[in-house]
Coordinates of C-alpha atoms in Angstrom, one line a residue:
X83 CA 0.0 0.0 0.0
X84 CA 1.4 3.5 -0.8
X85 CA 1.7 6.0 1.8
X86 CA -1.0 8.3 0.5
X87 CA -3.7 5.5 0.2
X88 CA -6.3 5.5 2.9
X89 CA -7.6 2.1 4.3
X90 CA -11.3 1.2 3.5
X91 CA -13.5 0.4 6.5
X92 CA -17.1 -0.7 6.7
X93 CA -19.3 1.6 8.8
X94 CA -19.9 -1.3 11.2
X95 CA -16.2 -1.6 11.8
X96 CA -15.7 2.1 12.4
X97 CA -14.4 2.4 16.0
X98 CA -15.4 6.1 16.2
X99 CA -19.1 5.2 16.5
X100 CA -19.5 4.5 20.2
X101 CA -22.3 4.9 22.8
X102 CA -22.6 8.1 24.6
X103 CA -21.8 8.0 28.3
X104 CA -25.4 8.7 29.2
X105 CA -26.7 5.9 27.1
X106 CA -24.2 3.5 28.5
X107 CA -25.4 4.2 32.0
X108 CA -29.1 3.4 31.2
X109 CA -30.3 0.1 32.7
X110 CA -33.3 -1.7 31.2
X111 CA -35.1 -3.7 33.8
X112 CA -37.3 -6.7 33.0
X113 CA -41.0 -6.2 33.6
X114 CA -42.4 -9.5 34.7
X115 CA -45.9 -8.2 34.5
X116 CA -45.6 -7.5 30.7
X117 CA -44.2 -10.5 28.8
X118 CA -42.9 -10.0 25.3
X119 CA -45.4 -10.2 22.5
X120 CA -45.4 -13.6 20.9
X121 CA -44.9 -14.0 17.2
X122 CA -48.2 -14.9 15.5
X123 CA -46.5 -17.8 13.9
X124 CA -45.8 -19.2 17.4
X125 CA -49.4 -19.1 18.5
X126 CA -51.2 -22.5 18.7
X127 CA -53.2 -23.2 15.5
X128 CA -56.7 -24.3 16.2
X129 CA -57.4 -27.5 14.4
X130 CA -60.9 -28.0 12.9
X131 CA -61.8 -31.6 12.6
X132 CA -64.4 -32.4 9.9
X133 CA -66.4 -35.6 10.3
X134 CA -67.0 -37.6 7.2
X135 CA -69.4 -40.5 7.3
X136 CA -69.4 -41.0 3.5
X137 CA -68.3 -44.3 1.9
X138 CA -67.5 -42.6 -1.4
X139 CA -67.6 -39.3 -3.2
X140 CA -67.8 -37.6 -6.6
X141 CA -65.9 -34.4 -7.0
X142 CA -65.6 -33.7 -10.7
X143 CA -67.7 -30.5 -10.5
X144 CA -65.8 -27.3 -10.0
X145 CA -68.7 -25.3 -8.5
X146 CA -71.7 -25.8 -6.3
X147 CA -73.8 -28.9 -7.2
X148 CA -77.4 -27.4 -7.4
X149 CA -79.4 -30.5 -8.4
X150 CA -79.4 -34.2 -8.3
X151 CA -81.7 -37.1 -9.5
X152 CA -81.6 -40.8 -9.9
X153 CA -82.5 -43.2 -12.7
X154 CA -86.1 -44.6 -12.3
X155 CA -85.0 -48.1 -13.2
X156 CA -81.6 -48.2 -11.4
X157 CA -81.4 -45.7 -8.5
X158 CA -77.6 -46.2 -8.3
X159 CA -77.3 -44.2 -11.5
X160 CA -77.0 -40.6 -10.5
X161 CA -77.2 -37.4 -12.5
X162 CA -76.0 -34.0 -11.1
X163 CA -75.9 -30.4 -12.4
X164 CA -73.8 -27.6 -11.1
X165 CA -72.6 -24.0 -11.2
X166 CA -69.8 -25.0 -13.6
X167 CA -72.4 -25.2 -16.4
X168 CA -72.0 -29.0 -16.6
X169 CA -74.0 -32.1 -15.8
X170 CA -72.6 -35.6 -15.0
X171 CA -73.8 -39.1 -14.7
X172 CA -72.0 -41.5 -12.3
X173 CA -72.7 -44.7 -10.5
X174 CA -73.1 -44.9 -6.7
X175 CA -73.1 -48.7 -6.8
X176 CA -70.1 -49.6 -4.7
X177 CA -69.7 -52.5 -2.3
X178 CA -71.0 -51.8 1.2
X179 CA -68.2 -51.4 3.8
X180 CA -67.2 -54.3 5.9
X181 CA -67.3 -52.1 9.0
X182 CA -69.8 -49.4 9.8
X183 CA -68.5 -45.9 9.0
X184 CA -68.5 -45.0 12.7
X185 CA -65.3 -47.2 12.9
X186 CA -63.5 -44.7 10.6
X187 CA -62.8 -41.3 12.0
X188 CA -62.2 -40.0 8.5
X189 CA -61.9 -41.6 5.1
X190 CA -58.5 -42.6 4.1
X191 CA -56.3 -39.7 2.9
X192 CA -56.4 -39.2 -0.8
X193 CA -59.5 -41.4 -1.4
X194 CA -60.2 -41.4 -5.1
X195 CA -63.3 -39.8 -6.5
X196 CA -65.8 -42.0 -8.3
X197 CA -65.4 -41.7 -12.1
X198 CA -68.1 -40.2 -14.2
X199 CA -69.9 -42.4 -16.7
X200 CA -70.8 -39.4 -18.9
X201 CA -70.3 -35.6 -19.0
X202 CA -72.7 -33.2 -20.5
X203 CA -71.8 -29.7 -21.7
X204 CA -73.5 -27.1 -23.8
X205 CA -75.0 -24.7 -21.2
X206 CA -73.6 -21.2 -20.8
X207 CA -74.8 -20.8 -17.2
X208 CA -75.5 -22.9 -14.2
X209 CA -77.3 -26.2 -14.6
X210 CA -79.9 -26.0 -11.8
X211 CA -82.3 -28.8 -12.8
X212 CA -81.8 -32.4 -14.1
X213 CA -84.4 -35.1 -14.7
X214 CA -84.6 -38.6 -16.2
X215 CA -87.9 -39.1 -18.1
X216 CA -90.4 -41.6 -16.9
X217 CA -91.2 -44.5 -16.8
X218 CA -87.9 -46.0 -18.1
X219 CA -85.3 -43.2 -18.0
X220 CA -85.0 -43.1 -21.8
X221 CA -83.8 -39.5 -21.8
X222 CA -81.9 -37.1 -19.6
X223 CA -83.0 -33.5 -19.5
X224 CA -80.8 -30.6 -18.2
X225 CA -82.0 -27.1 -17.6
X226 CA -80.1 -24.0 -16.8
X227 CA -80.1 -20.4 -15.9
X228 CA -79.3 -19.8 -19.6
X229 CA -82.9 -20.7 -20.4
X230 CA -81.8 -23.8 -22.3
X231 CA -83.6 -27.2 -22.1
X232 CA -81.3 -29.9 -23.5
X233 CA -82.1 -33.5 -23.9
X234 CA -79.9 -36.6 -24.4
X235 CA -80.7 -40.2 -25.2
X236 CA -79.8 -42.6 -22.3
X237 CA -79.3 -46.3 -23.0
X238 CA -80.3 -49.0 -20.4
X239 CA -78.2 -48.7 -17.2
X240 CA -76.4 -52.0 -17.9
X241 CA -74.9 -50.6 -21.1
X242 CA -74.6 -47.0 -20.1
X243 CA -71.4 -45.3 -21.4
X244 CA -70.4 -41.8 -22.5
X245 CA -70.4 -42.9 -26.2
X246 CA -74.0 -44.0 -26.0
X247 CA -75.3 -40.9 -24.3
X248 CA -76.1 -38.8 -27.4
X249 CA -77.2 -35.2 -27.5
X250 CA -80.6 -34.9 -29.3
X251 CA -81.9 -31.3 -29.2
X252 CA -82.3 -28.1 -27.2
X253 CA -84.8 -25.4 -27.0
X254 CA -84.6 -21.9 -25.4
X255 CA -88.0 -20.3 -25.0
X256 CA -87.3 -18.4 -21.7
X257 CA -84.5 -16.5 -20.0
X258 CA -84.1 -18.9 -17.0
X259 CA -85.5 -22.3 -16.0
X260 CA -86.2 -22.9 -12.3
X261 CA -87.2 -26.5 -12.2
X262 CA -88.0 -29.7 -14.1
X263 CA -90.6 -32.4 -13.3
X264 CA -91.0 -35.6 -15.3
X265 CA -94.6 -36.8 -15.8
X266 CA -95.4 -40.1 -14.1
X267 CA -98.5 -40.8 -16.4
X268 CA -97.6 -44.0 -18.3
X269 CA -100.1 -43.0 -21.1
X270 CA -97.8 -40.1 -21.9
X271 CA -94.2 -41.4 -21.5
X272 CA -91.1 -39.2 -21.8
X273 CA -93.1 -36.0 -21.0
X274 CA -91.6 -33.2 -18.9
X275 CA -92.7 -29.9 -17.4
X276 CA -90.7 -26.9 -16.5
X277 CA -91.2 -23.5 -14.8
X278 CA -89.4 -20.4 -15.8
X279 CA -88.3 -17.1 -14.3
X280 CA -90.9 -15.2 -16.3
X281 CA -93.7 -17.2 -14.7
X282 CA -94.4 -19.4 -17.7
X283 CA -95.0 -23.1 -17.5
X284 CA -94.1 -25.5 -20.4
X285 CA -94.9 -29.1 -21.0
X286 CA -92.8 -31.0 -23.6
X287 CA -93.0 -34.5 -25.0
X288 CA -89.7 -36.0 -26.2
X289 CA -89.8 -38.0 -29.4
X290 CA -86.4 -39.5 -30.0
X291 CA -87.3 -41.1 -33.3
X292 CA -88.0 -37.8 -35.0
X293 CA -84.7 -35.8 -35.3
X294 CA -86.5 -32.8 -36.8
X295 CA -88.9 -32.5 -33.8
X296 CA -87.4 -34.1 -30.7
X297 CA -88.9 -31.6 -28.1
X298 CA -92.5 -31.1 -28.9
X299 CA -94.5 -28.4 -27.0
X300 CA -97.7 -29.9 -25.6
X301 CA -98.8 -26.9 -23.5
X302 CA -97.5 -23.5 -22.5
X303 CA -99.2 -21.5 -19.7
X304 CA -98.8 -17.8 -18.9
X305 CA -101.0 -17.0 -15.9
X306 CA -98.3 -16.6 -13.3
X307 CA -97.1 -13.0 -13.3
X308 CA -93.8 -13.6 -11.5
X309 CA -91.2 -16.3 -11.4
X310 CA -92.6 -19.9 -11.3
X311 CA -90.8 -21.3 -8.2
X312 CA -92.0 -24.9 -8.0
X313 CA -94.2 -27.5 -9.7
X314 CA -95.5 -31.0 -9.0
X315 CA -97.5 -33.6 -10.9
X316 CA -100.3 -35.5 -9.3
X317 CA -99.4 -39.1 -8.5
X318 CA -101.3 -40.3 -11.6
X319 CA -99.6 -37.7 -13.8
X320 CA -102.9 -36.2 -15.0
X321 CA -102.7 -32.8 -13.3
X322 CA -99.8 -30.4 -12.8
X323 CA -99.7 -27.8 -10.0
X324 CA -97.5 -24.8 -10.0
X325 CA -96.8 -21.8 -7.7
X326 CA -95.2 -18.5 -8.1
X327 CA -93.3 -15.7 -6.3
X328 CA -96.4 -13.5 -6.5
X329 CA -98.4 -16.0 -4.5
X330 CA -100.5 -17.7 -7.1
X331 CA -101.4 -21.4 -7.4
X332 CA -102.6 -23.0 -10.7
X333 CA -103.6 -26.6 -11.4
X334 CA -103.4 -27.4 -15.1
X335 CA -104.9 -30.2 -17.2
X336 CA -102.1 -30.7 -19.8
X337 CA -103.6 -33.8 -21.5
X338 CA -107.3 -32.8 -21.4
X339 CA -108.2 -35.7 -19.0
X340 CA -110.2 -33.4 -16.7
X341 CA -112.0 -31.7 -19.6
X342 CA -112.8 -35.1 -21.1
X343 CA -114.4 -36.0 -17.7
X344 CA -116.6 -32.9 -17.7
X345 CA -114.6 -30.8 -15.3
X346 CA -114.5 -27.2 -16.6
X347 CA -111.7 -24.7 -16.3
X348 CA -111.8 -21.6 -14.2
X349 CA -111.6 -17.9 -15.3
X350 CA -109.2 -17.7 -18.1
X351 CA -110.1 -21.2 -19.4
X352 CA -106.6 -22.6 -18.8
X353 CA -106.5 -23.9 -15.2
X354 CA -109.0 -26.1 -13.5
X355 CA -108.0 -24.6 -10.1
X356 CA -106.6 -21.1 -9.7
X357 CA -106.0 -19.1 -6.6
X358 CA -104.1 -15.8 -6.2
X359 CA -103.4 -13.2 -3.5
X360 CA -106.6 -11.4 -4.6
X361 CA -108.4 -13.9 -2.4
X362 CA -107.5 -12.8 1.1
X363 CA -108.1 -16.3 2.6
X364 CA -105.4 -17.6 0.3
X365 CA -103.0 -14.7 0.2
X366 CA -99.4 -15.3 1.3
X367 CA -97.4 -12.1 1.2
X368 CA -94.0 -12.4 -0.4
X369 CA -94.8 -15.5 -2.4
X370 CA -95.1 -19.3 -2.6
X371 CA -92.0 -21.5 -2.9
X372 CA -93.0 -25.2 -2.6
X373 CA -95.9 -27.5 -3.7
X374 CA -96.8 -31.1 -3.2
X375 CA -99.9 -33.2 -4.1
X376 CA -101.2 -35.8 -1.7
X377 CA -100.8 -39.5 -2.7
X378 CA -104.6 -39.8 -3.0
X379 CA -104.7 -36.8 -5.3
X380 CA -107.4 -35.2 -3.2
X381 CA -105.6 -32.0 -2.3
X382 CA -102.5 -29.9 -2.9
X383 CA -100.3 -28.2 -0.3
X384 CA -98.4 -25.0 -1.1
X385 CA -95.8 -23.4 1.2
X386 CA -94.6 -19.9 1.3
X387 CA -93.2 -16.9 3.2
X388 CA -93.3 -16.6 7.0
X389 CA -94.2 -20.3 7.4
X390 CA -97.6 -20.1 5.7
X391 CA -99.1 -23.3 4.2
X392 CA -102.4 -23.5 2.3
X393 CA -104.1 -26.8 1.5
X394 CA -106.5 -26.7 -1.5
X395 CA -108.9 -29.4 -2.7
X396 CA -108.5 -30.9 -6.1
X397 CA -111.0 -32.6 -8.5
X398 CA -110.9 -36.4 -8.4
X399 CA -110.1 -38.2 -11.6
X400 CA -110.3 -42.0 -11.7
X401 CA -110.2 -44.2 -14.8
X402 CA -111.9 -47.6 -15.0
X403 CA -110.9 -50.5 -17.1
X404 CA -111.0 -49.8 -20.9
X405 CA -114.2 -50.9 -22.5
X406 CA -112.4 -52.9 -25.2
X407 CA -110.5 -54.9 -22.6
X408 CA -107.1 -53.6 -23.7
X409 CA -104.8 -51.3 -21.8
X410 CA -104.5 -47.8 -23.1
X411 CA -101.7 -47.3 -25.6
X412 CA -99.1 -44.7 -25.3
X413 CA -99.5 -41.8 -27.6
X414 CA -96.2 -40.2 -28.5
X415 CA -95.9 -36.9 -30.3
X416 CA -99.7 -36.2 -30.4
X417 CA -101.0 -32.7 -29.8
X418 CA -103.4 -31.7 -27.1
X419 CA -106.5 -32.5 -29.2
X420 CA -105.3 -36.1 -29.8
X421 CA -104.5 -36.6 -26.2
X422 CA -107.8 -35.3 -25.1
X423 CA -109.5 -37.7 -27.5
X424 CA -107.4 -40.5 -26.1
X425 CA -108.7 -39.8 -22.6
X426 CA -112.2 -40.1 -23.8
X427 CA -111.5 -43.4 -25.5
X428 CA -109.6 -44.9 -22.6
X429 CA -112.6 -46.4 -20.9
X430 CA -115.0 -45.5 -18.2
X431 CA -113.7 -42.3 -16.6
X432 CA -115.3 -40.9 -13.5
X433 CA -114.6 -37.4 -12.1
X434 CA -115.9 -35.4 -9.3
X435 CA -115.3 -31.7 -8.6
X436 CA -115.9 -32.3 -4.9
X437 CA -113.9 -29.7 -2.9
X438 CA -111.9 -28.6 -5.9
X439 CA -110.6 -25.1 -5.5
X440 CA -111.7 -24.9 -1.8
X441 CA -109.2 -23.9 0.8
X442 CA -109.2 -26.8 3.2
X443 CA -106.6 -25.5 5.7
X444 CA -104.5 -22.5 6.5
X445 CA -101.4 -23.5 8.5
X446 CA -98.6 -21.6 10.1
X447 CA -96.3 -23.5 12.6
X448 CA -93.0 -22.1 11.4
X449 CA -91.6 -18.6 11.2
X450 CA -89.8 -18.4 7.9
X451 CA -90.4 -19.5 4.3
X452 CA -91.5 -23.1 3.7
X453 CA -89.1 -24.3 1.0
X454 CA -90.0 -28.0 0.9
X455 CA -93.0 -30.2 1.3
X456 CA -93.5 -34.0 1.3
X457 CA -96.4 -36.4 1.9
X458 CA -95.9 -39.8 3.5
X459 CA -97.1 -42.9 1.6
X460 CA -100.3 -44.7 2.7
X461 CA -101.3 -45.9 5.2
X462 CA -99.6 -43.0 7.0
X463 CA -101.2 -39.6 6.7
X464 CA -98.4 -37.1 7.3
X465 CA -97.4 -33.8 5.6
X466 CA -93.8 -32.7 6.4
X467 CA -92.7 -29.1 5.9
X468 CA -89.1 -27.8 6.0
X469 CA -88.4 -24.1 6.7
X470 CA -85.7 -21.6 6.3
X471 CA -85.8 -21.1 10.1
X472 CA -84.3 -24.6 10.4
X473 CA -87.4 -26.4 11.6
X474 CA -89.5 -29.3 10.3
X475 CA -93.2 -29.5 11.0
X476 CA -95.3 -32.6 10.8
X477 CA -99.0 -32.3 10.2
X478 CA -101.6 -35.1 10.4
X479 CA -103.8 -34.8 7.2
X480 CA -106.4 -37.2 8.6
X481 CA -107.1 -35.1 11.7
X482 CA -107.7 -31.6 10.3
X483 CA -104.0 -31.1 9.6
X484 CA -103.2 -30.9 13.3
X485 CA -99.5 -30.4 14.2
X486 CA -98.1 -33.8 15.1
X487 CA -94.6 -32.5 15.9
X488 CA -92.5 -29.4 15.4
X489 CA -88.8 -30.0 15.4
X490 CA -87.6 -26.5 16.0
X491 CA -83.9 -27.0 15.4
X492 CA -83.9 -29.9 12.9
X493 CA -80.9 -28.3 11.2
X494 CA -80.0 -25.8 13.9
X495 CA -80.4 -22.2 12.6
X496 CA -79.8 -23.2 9.0
X497 CA -82.4 -23.5 6.3
X498 CA -84.0 -26.9 5.6
X499 CA -83.5 -27.6 1.9
X500 CA -85.4 -30.8 1.3
X501 CA -87.6 -33.3 3.2
X502 CA -88.6 -36.7 1.8
X503 CA -90.2 -39.8 3.3
X504 CA -88.4 -43.1 2.8
X505 CA -90.4 -45.4 0.6
X506 CA -92.0 -48.1 2.6
X507 CA -90.9 -51.7 2.3
X508 CA -93.1 -53.9 0.1
X509 CA -94.7 -55.5 3.2
X510 CA -95.9 -52.0 4.3
X511 CA -96.9 -50.9 0.8
X512 CA -99.0 -54.0 0.2
X513 CA -100.6 -54.3 3.7
X514 CA -102.1 -51.4 5.4
X515 CA -102.4 -53.4 8.7
X516 CA -98.7 -53.9 9.1
X517 CA -96.2 -51.6 10.7
X518 CA -93.2 -52.8 8.7
X519 CA -90.0 -50.8 8.2
X520 CA -89.4 -47.7 6.3
X521 CA -92.6 -45.7 5.7
X522 CA -92.5 -43.6 8.8
X523 CA -88.9 -42.5 8.3
X524 CA -88.3 -38.9 7.0
X525 CA -84.9 -37.8 5.6
X526 CA -83.9 -34.1 5.5
X527 CA -81.0 -32.0 4.5
X528 CA -80.0 -28.4 5.2
X529 CA -77.5 -25.7 4.8
X530 CA -75.7 -26.9 7.9
X531 CA -74.2 -29.6 5.6
X532 CA -75.9 -32.5 7.4
X533 CA -78.3 -35.2 6.3
X534 CA -80.6 -36.4 9.1
X535 CA -83.3 -39.1 9.4
X536 CA -86.3 -38.9 11.7
X537 CA -88.8 -41.4 13.1
X538 CA -92.1 -39.6 12.6
X539 CA -94.0 -42.0 15.0
X540 CA -94.9 -40.8 18.5
X541 CA -96.0 -37.4 19.8
X542 CA -94.3 -34.1 20.4
X543 CA -92.4 -35.5 23.3
X544 CA -90.7 -38.2 21.3
X545 CA -87.1 -38.8 22.4
X546 CA -84.7 -36.6 20.7
X547 CA -87.6 -35.3 18.5
X548 CA -87.3 -38.6 16.7
X549 CA -83.8 -38.3 15.4
X550 CA -82.6 -41.7 14.2
X551 CA -79.3 -40.9 12.6
X552 CA -77.3 -38.2 10.9
X553 CA -74.6 -38.2 8.2
X554 CA -71.8 -35.6 8.0
X555 CA -69.1 -34.8 5.5
X556 CA -70.0 -31.5 3.8
X557 CA -68.4 -28.4 5.0
X558 CA -71.6 -26.9 6.3
X559 CA -71.8 -23.5 8.1
X560 CA -74.4 -22.1 5.6
X561 CA -73.7 -20.7 2.2
X562 CA -70.9 -22.6 0.4
X563 CA -71.1 -25.7 2.5
X564 CA -74.7 -26.9 2.7
X565 CA -76.6 -29.8 1.1
X566 CA -78.6 -28.6 -1.9
X567 CA -80.5 -31.9 -2.3
X568 CA -80.3 -35.7 -2.1
X569 CA -81.7 -38.9 -3.5
X570 CA -82.3 -42.0 -1.4
X571 CA -82.8 -45.6 -2.4
X572 CA -82.6 -49.2 -1.3
X573 CA -80.4 -51.7 -3.1
X574 CA -79.8 -55.3 -2.0
X575 CA -81.4 -54.7 1.3
X576 CA -79.4 -51.6 2.2
X577 CA -80.2 -47.9 1.9
X578 CA -78.1 -45.3 0.2
X579 CA -78.2 -41.6 0.3
X580 CA -76.4 -39.5 -2.3
X581 CA -76.1 -35.7 -1.9
X582 CA -75.6 -32.6 -3.9
X583 CA -73.2 -30.3 -2.1
X584 CA -72.8 -26.6 -2.2
X585 CA -69.1 -27.3 -1.8
X586 CA -69.1 -29.0 -5.2
X587 CA -69.0 -32.6 -3.9
X588 CA -71.6 -35.4 -3.9
X589 CA -71.2 -37.8 -1.0
X590 CA -72.5 -41.3 -0.9
X591 CA -73.7 -42.5 2.5
X592 CA -74.6 -46.0 3.6
X593 CA -78.0 -45.7 5.3
X594 CA -77.9 -49.2 6.8
X595 CA -80.4 -51.9 6.5
X596 CA -83.6 -50.7 4.9

């Protein structure tokens, strides 16, 4: 180094930077009463343990699963539609577990999802309704918030593959479709009804053998003046009941069976029963959102805002044996006139207006909107109502609709989305004097993410309000984690429940011996 070069020092090494004398004399005493603040990363992380009672799952959807249905001939074949604009078909037919699910705290890590059998695209908005046609499930219909109704041919379940599920046709008559309901009338197979956001109601017949006219409009009704929120066929499939946000109820005669029996329409000439908020006895402020027709076809129940339920009488239609000794032939693709004529020729048909259109009961056992209604199968006479307030009410239809039980927190404070009675075993269905298994059990799901099953026997003091069992696995806690619907069935002596989850997953639960 030359004599005129100065050494280079880092500031940290500069010895001239020293503490002042006053600073050096300061003492910092420990304050035992004020411990040092902990690093957030050092805090204990609260673990949330999610119970999962499912035996399998399907998670191919990437958004909320809004709707679910099962094949009428093979209930293990499931169709779902979701907010990802897609519908799927998959099979829930997996072997029953060797041990009950209670022996497993959680399913094994990385459990593989069930594989889809078929995927259906083509919607540009959420698929919020799916339905197999009756009686054989020959077609699958998907409906969306894009207003499209799309239909696909479905082979028998034993040969069901993606390649054989072929797109047939689509129609778009409305802006949004709210619901689909397949008609159970065997005289008019592969017929489906829908309700739209503009209040209109449409009935289509599907004719797969005519490529130029697959979806044939049978009827279109325009009496509702606000969104048509729900619809239900009578058990014989002859009448269709629909309700709306503006609080109206209409019962339609799509095939002219009532007209052929001498029952006349009311007012506008389109509906055989029509009630609106203009009748103060029927009025439900803020609308109607659910509808169900009794197994006897004698009356219809509608549910709406603030827990209101109205029960209205229906005309009775009954068909005797055909006079020619032959069963009535199916009429595909015929217009309304043809089908009305067919009703006249089908044999001795008796009809009675009876209490049609009369308000038989006005009920209010719950505090918020009644979103779902279900009748038990004979010989039981129960009407179940699920409400947004989290409760389930049971009414006895044979005793002036008296409240049999009110389960106030059936799904805690979360909305009840669906209630449905378990189909009775054959011994019950065929013998009204037996108390065999199944018919008194009610299944429910809610936005708490839980599926529950209730024993509807007994009075209001029934132990645990009649809770038999519950199944968990969805995230729960309201929006984003609830159960949007379910299907239930019996296969090989065991029950299965398959869900549609707001978390984008369908879970399969083993419901035990049926």
